[in-house]
PDB file of C-alpha atoms in Angstrom:
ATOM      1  CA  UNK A  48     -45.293 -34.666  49.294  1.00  0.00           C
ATOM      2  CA  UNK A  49     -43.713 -32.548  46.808  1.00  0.00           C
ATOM      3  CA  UNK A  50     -44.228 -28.437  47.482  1.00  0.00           C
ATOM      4  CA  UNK A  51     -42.724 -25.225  45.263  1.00  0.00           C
ATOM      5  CA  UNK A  52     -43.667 -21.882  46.545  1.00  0.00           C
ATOM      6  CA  UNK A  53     -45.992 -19.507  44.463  1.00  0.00           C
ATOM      7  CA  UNK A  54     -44.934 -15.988  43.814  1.00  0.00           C
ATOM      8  CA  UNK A  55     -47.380 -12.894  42.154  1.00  0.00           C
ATOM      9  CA  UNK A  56     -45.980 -10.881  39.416  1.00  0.00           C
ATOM     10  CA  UNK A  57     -43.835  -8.294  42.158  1.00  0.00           C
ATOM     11  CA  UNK A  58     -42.371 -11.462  43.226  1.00  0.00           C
ATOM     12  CA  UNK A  59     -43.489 -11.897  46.381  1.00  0.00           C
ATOM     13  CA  UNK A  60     -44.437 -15.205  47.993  1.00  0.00           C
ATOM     14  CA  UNK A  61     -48.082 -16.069  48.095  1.00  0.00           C
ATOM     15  CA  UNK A  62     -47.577 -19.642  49.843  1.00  0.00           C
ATOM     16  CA  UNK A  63     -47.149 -22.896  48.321  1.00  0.00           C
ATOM     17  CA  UNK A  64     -48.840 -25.331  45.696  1.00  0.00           C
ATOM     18  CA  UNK A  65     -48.310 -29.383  46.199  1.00  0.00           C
ATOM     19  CA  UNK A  66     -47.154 -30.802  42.958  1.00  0.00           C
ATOM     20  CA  UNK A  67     -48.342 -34.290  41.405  1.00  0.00           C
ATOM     21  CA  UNK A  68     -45.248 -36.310  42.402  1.00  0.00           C
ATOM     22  CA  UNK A  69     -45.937 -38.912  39.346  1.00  0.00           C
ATOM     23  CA  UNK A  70     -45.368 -35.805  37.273  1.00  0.00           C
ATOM     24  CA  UNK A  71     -42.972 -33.671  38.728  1.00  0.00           C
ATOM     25  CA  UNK A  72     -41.047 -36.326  40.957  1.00  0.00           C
ATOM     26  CA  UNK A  73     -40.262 -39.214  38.836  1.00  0.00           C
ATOM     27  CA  UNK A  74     -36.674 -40.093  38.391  1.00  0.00           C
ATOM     28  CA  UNK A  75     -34.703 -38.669  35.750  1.00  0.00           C
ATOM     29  CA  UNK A  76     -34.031 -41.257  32.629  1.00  0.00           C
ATOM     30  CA  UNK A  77     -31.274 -38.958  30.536  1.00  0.00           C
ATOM     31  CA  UNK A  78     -31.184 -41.089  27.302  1.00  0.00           C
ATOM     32  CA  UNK A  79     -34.770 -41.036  27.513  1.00  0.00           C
ATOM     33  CA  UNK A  80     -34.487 -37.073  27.475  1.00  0.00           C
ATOM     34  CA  UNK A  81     -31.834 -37.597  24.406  1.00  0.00           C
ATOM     35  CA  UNK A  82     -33.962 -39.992  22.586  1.00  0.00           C
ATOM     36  CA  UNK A  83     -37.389 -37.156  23.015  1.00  0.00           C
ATOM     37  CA  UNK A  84     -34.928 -33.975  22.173  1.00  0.00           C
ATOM     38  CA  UNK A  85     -33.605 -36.227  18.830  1.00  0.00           C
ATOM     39  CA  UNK A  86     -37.424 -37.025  17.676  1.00  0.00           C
ATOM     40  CA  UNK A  87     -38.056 -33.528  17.820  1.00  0.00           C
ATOM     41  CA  UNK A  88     -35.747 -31.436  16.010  1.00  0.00           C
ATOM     42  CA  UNK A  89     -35.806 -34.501  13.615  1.00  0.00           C
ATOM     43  CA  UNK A  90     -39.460 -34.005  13.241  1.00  0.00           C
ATOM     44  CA  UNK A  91     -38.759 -30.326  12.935  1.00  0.00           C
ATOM     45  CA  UNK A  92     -36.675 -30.503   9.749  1.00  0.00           C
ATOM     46  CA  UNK A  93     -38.417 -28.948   6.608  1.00  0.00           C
ATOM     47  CA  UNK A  94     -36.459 -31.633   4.202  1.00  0.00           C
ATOM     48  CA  UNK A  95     -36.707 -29.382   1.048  1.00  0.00           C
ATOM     49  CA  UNK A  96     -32.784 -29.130   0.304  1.00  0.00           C
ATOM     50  CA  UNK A  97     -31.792 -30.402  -2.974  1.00  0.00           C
ATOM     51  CA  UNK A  98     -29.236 -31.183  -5.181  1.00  0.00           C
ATOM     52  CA  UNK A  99     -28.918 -31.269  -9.187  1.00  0.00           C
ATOM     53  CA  UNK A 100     -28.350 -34.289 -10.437  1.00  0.00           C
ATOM     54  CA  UNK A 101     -26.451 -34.822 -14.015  1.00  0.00           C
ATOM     55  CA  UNK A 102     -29.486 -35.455 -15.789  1.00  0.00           C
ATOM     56  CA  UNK A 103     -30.983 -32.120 -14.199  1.00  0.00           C
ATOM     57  CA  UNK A 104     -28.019 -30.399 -14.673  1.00  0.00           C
ATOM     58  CA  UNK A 105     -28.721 -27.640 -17.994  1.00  0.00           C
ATOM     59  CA  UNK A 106     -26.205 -28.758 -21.018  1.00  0.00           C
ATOM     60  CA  UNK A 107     -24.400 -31.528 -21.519  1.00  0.00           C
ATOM     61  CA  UNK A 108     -26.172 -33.179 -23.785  1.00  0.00           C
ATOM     62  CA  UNK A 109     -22.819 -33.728 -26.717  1.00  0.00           C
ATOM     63  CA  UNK A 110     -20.144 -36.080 -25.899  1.00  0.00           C
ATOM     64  CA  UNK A 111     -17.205 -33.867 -25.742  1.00  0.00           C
ATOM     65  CA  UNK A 112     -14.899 -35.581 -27.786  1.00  0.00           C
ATOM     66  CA  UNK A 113     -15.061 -38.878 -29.554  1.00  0.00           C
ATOM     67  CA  UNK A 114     -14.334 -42.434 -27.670  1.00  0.00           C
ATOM     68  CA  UNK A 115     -10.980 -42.975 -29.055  1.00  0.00           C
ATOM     69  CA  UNK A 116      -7.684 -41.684 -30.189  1.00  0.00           C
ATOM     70  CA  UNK A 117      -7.250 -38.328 -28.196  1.00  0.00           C
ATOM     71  CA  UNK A 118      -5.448 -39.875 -25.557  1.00  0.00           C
ATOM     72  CA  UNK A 119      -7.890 -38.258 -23.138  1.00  0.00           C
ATOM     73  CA  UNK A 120      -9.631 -39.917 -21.053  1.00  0.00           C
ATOM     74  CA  UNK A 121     -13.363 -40.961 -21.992  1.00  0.00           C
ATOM     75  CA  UNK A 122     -15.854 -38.808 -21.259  1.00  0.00           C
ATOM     76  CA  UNK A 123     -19.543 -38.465 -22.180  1.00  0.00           C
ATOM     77  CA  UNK A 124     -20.949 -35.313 -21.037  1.00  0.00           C
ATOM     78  CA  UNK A 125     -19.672 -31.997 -19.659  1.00  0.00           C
ATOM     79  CA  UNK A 126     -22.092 -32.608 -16.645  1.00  0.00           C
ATOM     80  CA  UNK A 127     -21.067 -35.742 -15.457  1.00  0.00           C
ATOM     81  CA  UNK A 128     -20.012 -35.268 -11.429  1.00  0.00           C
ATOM     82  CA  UNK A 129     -16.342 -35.053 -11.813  1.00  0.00           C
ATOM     83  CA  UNK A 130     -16.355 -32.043 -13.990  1.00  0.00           C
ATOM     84  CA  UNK A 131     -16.877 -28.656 -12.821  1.00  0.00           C
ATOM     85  CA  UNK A 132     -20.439 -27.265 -13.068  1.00  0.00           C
ATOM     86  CA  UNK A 133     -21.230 -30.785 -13.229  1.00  0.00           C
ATOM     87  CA  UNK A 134     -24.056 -32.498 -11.445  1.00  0.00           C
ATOM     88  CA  UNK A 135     -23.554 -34.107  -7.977  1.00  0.00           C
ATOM     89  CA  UNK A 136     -23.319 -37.376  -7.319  1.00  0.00           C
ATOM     90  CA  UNK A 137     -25.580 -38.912  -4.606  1.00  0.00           C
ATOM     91  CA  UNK A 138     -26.187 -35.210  -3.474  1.00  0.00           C
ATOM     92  CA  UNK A 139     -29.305 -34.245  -0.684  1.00  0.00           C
ATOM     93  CA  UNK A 140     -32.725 -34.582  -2.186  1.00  0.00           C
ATOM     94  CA  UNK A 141     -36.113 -33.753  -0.505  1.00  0.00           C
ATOM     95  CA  UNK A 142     -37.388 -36.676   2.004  1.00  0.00           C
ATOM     96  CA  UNK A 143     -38.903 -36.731   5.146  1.00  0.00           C
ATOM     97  CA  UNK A 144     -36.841 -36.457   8.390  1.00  0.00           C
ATOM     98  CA  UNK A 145     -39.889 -37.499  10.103  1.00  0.00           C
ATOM     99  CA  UNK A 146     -40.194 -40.566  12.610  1.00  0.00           C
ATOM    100  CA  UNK A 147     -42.387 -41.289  15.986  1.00  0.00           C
ATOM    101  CA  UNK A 148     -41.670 -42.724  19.545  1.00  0.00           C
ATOM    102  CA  UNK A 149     -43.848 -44.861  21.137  1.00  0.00           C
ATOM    103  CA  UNK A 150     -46.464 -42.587  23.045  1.00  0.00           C
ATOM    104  CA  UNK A 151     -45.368 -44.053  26.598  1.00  0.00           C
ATOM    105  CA  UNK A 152     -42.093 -43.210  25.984  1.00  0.00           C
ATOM    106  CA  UNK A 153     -43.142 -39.843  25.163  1.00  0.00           C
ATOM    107  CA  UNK A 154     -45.267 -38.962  27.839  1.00  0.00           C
ATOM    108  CA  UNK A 155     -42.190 -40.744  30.457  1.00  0.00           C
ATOM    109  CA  UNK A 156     -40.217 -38.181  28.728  1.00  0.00           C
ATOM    110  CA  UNK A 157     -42.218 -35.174  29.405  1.00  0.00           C
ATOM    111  CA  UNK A 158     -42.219 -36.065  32.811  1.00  0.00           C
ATOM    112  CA  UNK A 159     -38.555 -36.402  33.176  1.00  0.00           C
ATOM    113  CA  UNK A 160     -37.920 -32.945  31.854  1.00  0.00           C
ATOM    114  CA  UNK A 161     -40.719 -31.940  34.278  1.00  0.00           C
ATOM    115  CA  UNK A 162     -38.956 -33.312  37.061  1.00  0.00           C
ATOM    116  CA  UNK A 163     -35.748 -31.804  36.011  1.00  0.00           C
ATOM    117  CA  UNK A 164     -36.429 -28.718  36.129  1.00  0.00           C
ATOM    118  CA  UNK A 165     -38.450 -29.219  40.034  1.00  0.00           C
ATOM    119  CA  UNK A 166     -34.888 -31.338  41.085  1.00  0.00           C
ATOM    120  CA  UNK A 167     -32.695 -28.554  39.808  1.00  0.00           C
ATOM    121  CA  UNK A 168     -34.706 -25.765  41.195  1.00  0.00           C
ATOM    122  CA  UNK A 169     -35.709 -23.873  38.540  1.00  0.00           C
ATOM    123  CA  UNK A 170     -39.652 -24.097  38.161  1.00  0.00           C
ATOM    124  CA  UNK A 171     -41.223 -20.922  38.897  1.00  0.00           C
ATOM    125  CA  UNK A 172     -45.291 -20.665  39.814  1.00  0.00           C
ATOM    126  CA  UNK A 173     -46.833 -18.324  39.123  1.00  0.00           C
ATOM    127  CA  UNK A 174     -50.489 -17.654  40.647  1.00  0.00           C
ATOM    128  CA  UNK A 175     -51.655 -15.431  37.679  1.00  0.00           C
ATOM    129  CA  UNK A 176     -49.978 -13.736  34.657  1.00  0.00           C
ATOM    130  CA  UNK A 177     -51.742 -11.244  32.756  1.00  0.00           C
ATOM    131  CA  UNK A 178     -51.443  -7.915  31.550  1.00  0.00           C
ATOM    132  CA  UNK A 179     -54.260  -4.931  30.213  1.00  0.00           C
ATOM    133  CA  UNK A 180     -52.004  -3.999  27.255  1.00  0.00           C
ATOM    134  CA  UNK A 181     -49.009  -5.277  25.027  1.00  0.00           C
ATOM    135  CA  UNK A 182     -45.802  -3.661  26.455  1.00  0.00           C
ATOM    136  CA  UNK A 183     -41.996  -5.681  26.690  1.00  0.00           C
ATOM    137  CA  UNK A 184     -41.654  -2.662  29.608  1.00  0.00           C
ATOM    138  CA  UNK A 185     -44.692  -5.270  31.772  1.00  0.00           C
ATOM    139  CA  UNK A 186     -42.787  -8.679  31.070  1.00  0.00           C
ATOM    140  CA  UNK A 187     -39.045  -7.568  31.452  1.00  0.00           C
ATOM    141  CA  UNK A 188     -40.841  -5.857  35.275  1.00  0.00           C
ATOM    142  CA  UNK A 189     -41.947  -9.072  36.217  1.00  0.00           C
ATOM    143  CA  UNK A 190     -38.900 -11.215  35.198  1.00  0.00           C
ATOM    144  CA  UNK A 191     -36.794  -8.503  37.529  1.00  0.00           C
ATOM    145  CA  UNK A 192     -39.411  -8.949  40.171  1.00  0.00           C
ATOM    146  CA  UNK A 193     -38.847 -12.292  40.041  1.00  0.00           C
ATOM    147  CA  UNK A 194     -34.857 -12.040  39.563  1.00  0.00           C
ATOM    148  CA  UNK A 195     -34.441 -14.044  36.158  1.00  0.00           C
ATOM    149  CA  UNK A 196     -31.557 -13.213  34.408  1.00  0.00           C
ATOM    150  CA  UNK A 197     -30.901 -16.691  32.241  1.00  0.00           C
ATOM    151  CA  UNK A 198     -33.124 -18.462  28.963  1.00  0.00           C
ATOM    152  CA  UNK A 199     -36.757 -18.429  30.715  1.00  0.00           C
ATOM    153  CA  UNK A 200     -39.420 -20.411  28.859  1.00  0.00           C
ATOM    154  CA  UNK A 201     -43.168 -19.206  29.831  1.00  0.00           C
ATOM    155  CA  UNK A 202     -45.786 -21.245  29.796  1.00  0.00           C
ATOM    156  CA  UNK A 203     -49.339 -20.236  30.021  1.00  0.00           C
ATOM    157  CA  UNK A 204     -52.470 -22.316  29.849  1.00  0.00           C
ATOM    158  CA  UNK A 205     -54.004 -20.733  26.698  1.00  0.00           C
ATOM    159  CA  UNK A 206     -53.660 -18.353  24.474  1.00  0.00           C
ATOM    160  CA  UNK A 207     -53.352 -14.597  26.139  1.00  0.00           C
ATOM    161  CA  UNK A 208     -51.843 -12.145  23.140  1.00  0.00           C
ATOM    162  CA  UNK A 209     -51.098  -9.553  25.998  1.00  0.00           C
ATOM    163  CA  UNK A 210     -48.638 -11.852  27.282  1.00  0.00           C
ATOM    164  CA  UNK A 211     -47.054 -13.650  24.476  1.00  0.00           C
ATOM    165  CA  UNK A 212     -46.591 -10.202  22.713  1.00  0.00           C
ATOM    166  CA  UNK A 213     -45.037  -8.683  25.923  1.00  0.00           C
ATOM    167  CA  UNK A 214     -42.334 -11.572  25.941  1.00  0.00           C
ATOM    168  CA  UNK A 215     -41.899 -11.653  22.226  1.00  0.00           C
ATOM    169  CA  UNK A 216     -39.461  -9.323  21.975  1.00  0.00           C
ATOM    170  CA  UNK A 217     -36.986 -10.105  25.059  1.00  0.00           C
ATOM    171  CA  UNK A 218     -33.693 -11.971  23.980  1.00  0.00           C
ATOM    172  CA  UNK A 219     -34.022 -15.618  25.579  1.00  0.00           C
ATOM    173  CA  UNK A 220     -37.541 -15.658  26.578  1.00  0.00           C
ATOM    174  CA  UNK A 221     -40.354 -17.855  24.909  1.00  0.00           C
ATOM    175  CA  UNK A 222     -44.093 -18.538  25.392  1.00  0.00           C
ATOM    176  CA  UNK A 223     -45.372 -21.874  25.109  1.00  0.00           C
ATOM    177  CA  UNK A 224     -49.098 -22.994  25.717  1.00  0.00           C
ATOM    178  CA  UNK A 225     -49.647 -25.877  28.118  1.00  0.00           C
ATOM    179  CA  UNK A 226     -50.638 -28.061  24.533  1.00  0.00           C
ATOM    180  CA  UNK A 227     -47.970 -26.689  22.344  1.00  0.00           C
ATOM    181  CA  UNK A 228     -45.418 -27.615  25.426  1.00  0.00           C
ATOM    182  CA  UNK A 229     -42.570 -30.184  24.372  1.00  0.00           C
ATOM    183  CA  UNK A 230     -38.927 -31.569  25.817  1.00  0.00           C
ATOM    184  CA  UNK A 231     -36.549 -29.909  23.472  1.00  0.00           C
ATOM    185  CA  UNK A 232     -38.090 -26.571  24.683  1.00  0.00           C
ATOM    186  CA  UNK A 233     -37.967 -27.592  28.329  1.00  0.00           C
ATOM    187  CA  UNK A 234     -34.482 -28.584  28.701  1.00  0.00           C
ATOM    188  CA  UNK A 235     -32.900 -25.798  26.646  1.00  0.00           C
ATOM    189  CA  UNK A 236     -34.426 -22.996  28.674  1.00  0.00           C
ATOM    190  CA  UNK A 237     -32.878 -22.492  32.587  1.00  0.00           C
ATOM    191  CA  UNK A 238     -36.032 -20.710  34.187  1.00  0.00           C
ATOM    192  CA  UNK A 239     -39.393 -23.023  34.081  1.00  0.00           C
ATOM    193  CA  UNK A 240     -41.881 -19.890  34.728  1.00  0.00           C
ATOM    194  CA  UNK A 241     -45.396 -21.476  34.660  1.00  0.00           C
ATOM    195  CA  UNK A 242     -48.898 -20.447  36.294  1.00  0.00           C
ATOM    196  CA  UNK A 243     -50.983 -22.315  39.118  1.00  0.00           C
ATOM    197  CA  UNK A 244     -53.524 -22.865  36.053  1.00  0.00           C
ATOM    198  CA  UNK A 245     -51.048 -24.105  33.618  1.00  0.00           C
ATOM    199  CA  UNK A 246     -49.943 -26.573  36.190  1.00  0.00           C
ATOM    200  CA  UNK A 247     -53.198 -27.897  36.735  1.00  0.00           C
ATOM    201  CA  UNK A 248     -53.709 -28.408  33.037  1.00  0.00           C
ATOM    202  CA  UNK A 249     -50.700 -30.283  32.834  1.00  0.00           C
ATOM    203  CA  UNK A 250     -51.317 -32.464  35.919  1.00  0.00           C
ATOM    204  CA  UNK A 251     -54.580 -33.541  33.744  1.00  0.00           C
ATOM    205  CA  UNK A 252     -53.029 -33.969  30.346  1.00  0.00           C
ATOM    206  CA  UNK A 253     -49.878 -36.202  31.853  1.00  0.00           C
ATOM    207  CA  UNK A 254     -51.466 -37.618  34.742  1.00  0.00           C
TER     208      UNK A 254
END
């Protein structure tokens, strides 16, 4: 049976919660983890840089000087890739940096970095989260309460603009709805704060 204790916003205990141990116990598979974080910055990338090539390149268009008899080197434009201001030569174009893992893999995945974070300590439940009004002053109290001082990733389990406003401004904190939730974010954050209700969610999505 797998148990974290549940704390209210002042930080103070309000008992325990068992955790699904098929989603928060499951042994860790690190190149798993790798392979997950790799899909998605990959899958992150916008793709738009480009390069000029010669034919794109403005000018260009005369030889500079004729074939023979200069004792110069041939050349037949001005923007060919070895001259300067010239166009590059197998240079960055826009493509797609997209690619998928199977969906098993994925979900195995999520539940690694789940399980990481319940091994190592670091998940924090919360039984509610909430605030009347949109102040960093009510987030940065309940972090203290709490006593997080590293990279805390929140997640809630749907929208609330109160909260996600209240965090938005803190250095090293981010908000992340039970749906939107992924490995990359996981991992790079130390603190795993997360409500009772944003458990459950996840217990249904990954179960």
């Amino acid at each position: 049976m797998l148990n974290v204790k549940v704390f209210d916003m002042n930080g103070s205990e309000q008992g325990t919660m068992e955790l699904n141990e098929n989603i928060f116990g499951v042994e860790v598979n690190v190149a798993l983890l790798h392979e997950a974080v790799k899909n998605y910055l990959a899958n992150q990338r916008h793709g738009t840089q480009s390069t000029l090539t010669r034919t794109e390149v403005r000018g260009g268009g005369r030889k500079p000087w004729r074939q023979k008899g200069t004792g110069r080197a041939r050349q037949g434009s001005i923007r060919a890739p070895q001259w300067t201001h010239g166009g590059v030569a197998l240079g960055p174009k826009p493509r797609s940096y997209r690619y998928s893992m199977n969906k098993k893999a994925k979900r195995l995945a999520m539940k690694c970095a789940l399980s990481s974070k319940v091994a190592d300590d670091q998940m924090i439940v919360l039984d509610s989260l909430s605030f009347n009004d949109m102040k960093t002053k009510n987030m940065v109290a309940v972090l203290k309460a709490l006593k997080v001082e590293d990279k805390a990733l929140i997640v809630l389990p749907a929208p609330d603009a109160n909260v996600v406003m209240s965090a938005r401004n803190i250095p090293n904190v981010k908000t992340l709805y039970v749906n939107t939730l992924n490995v990359y974010d996981i991992i790079k954050y130390d603190k795993f704060i997360v409500t009772k209700e944003a458990v459950q969610k996840i217990g249904e999505v990954y179960v």
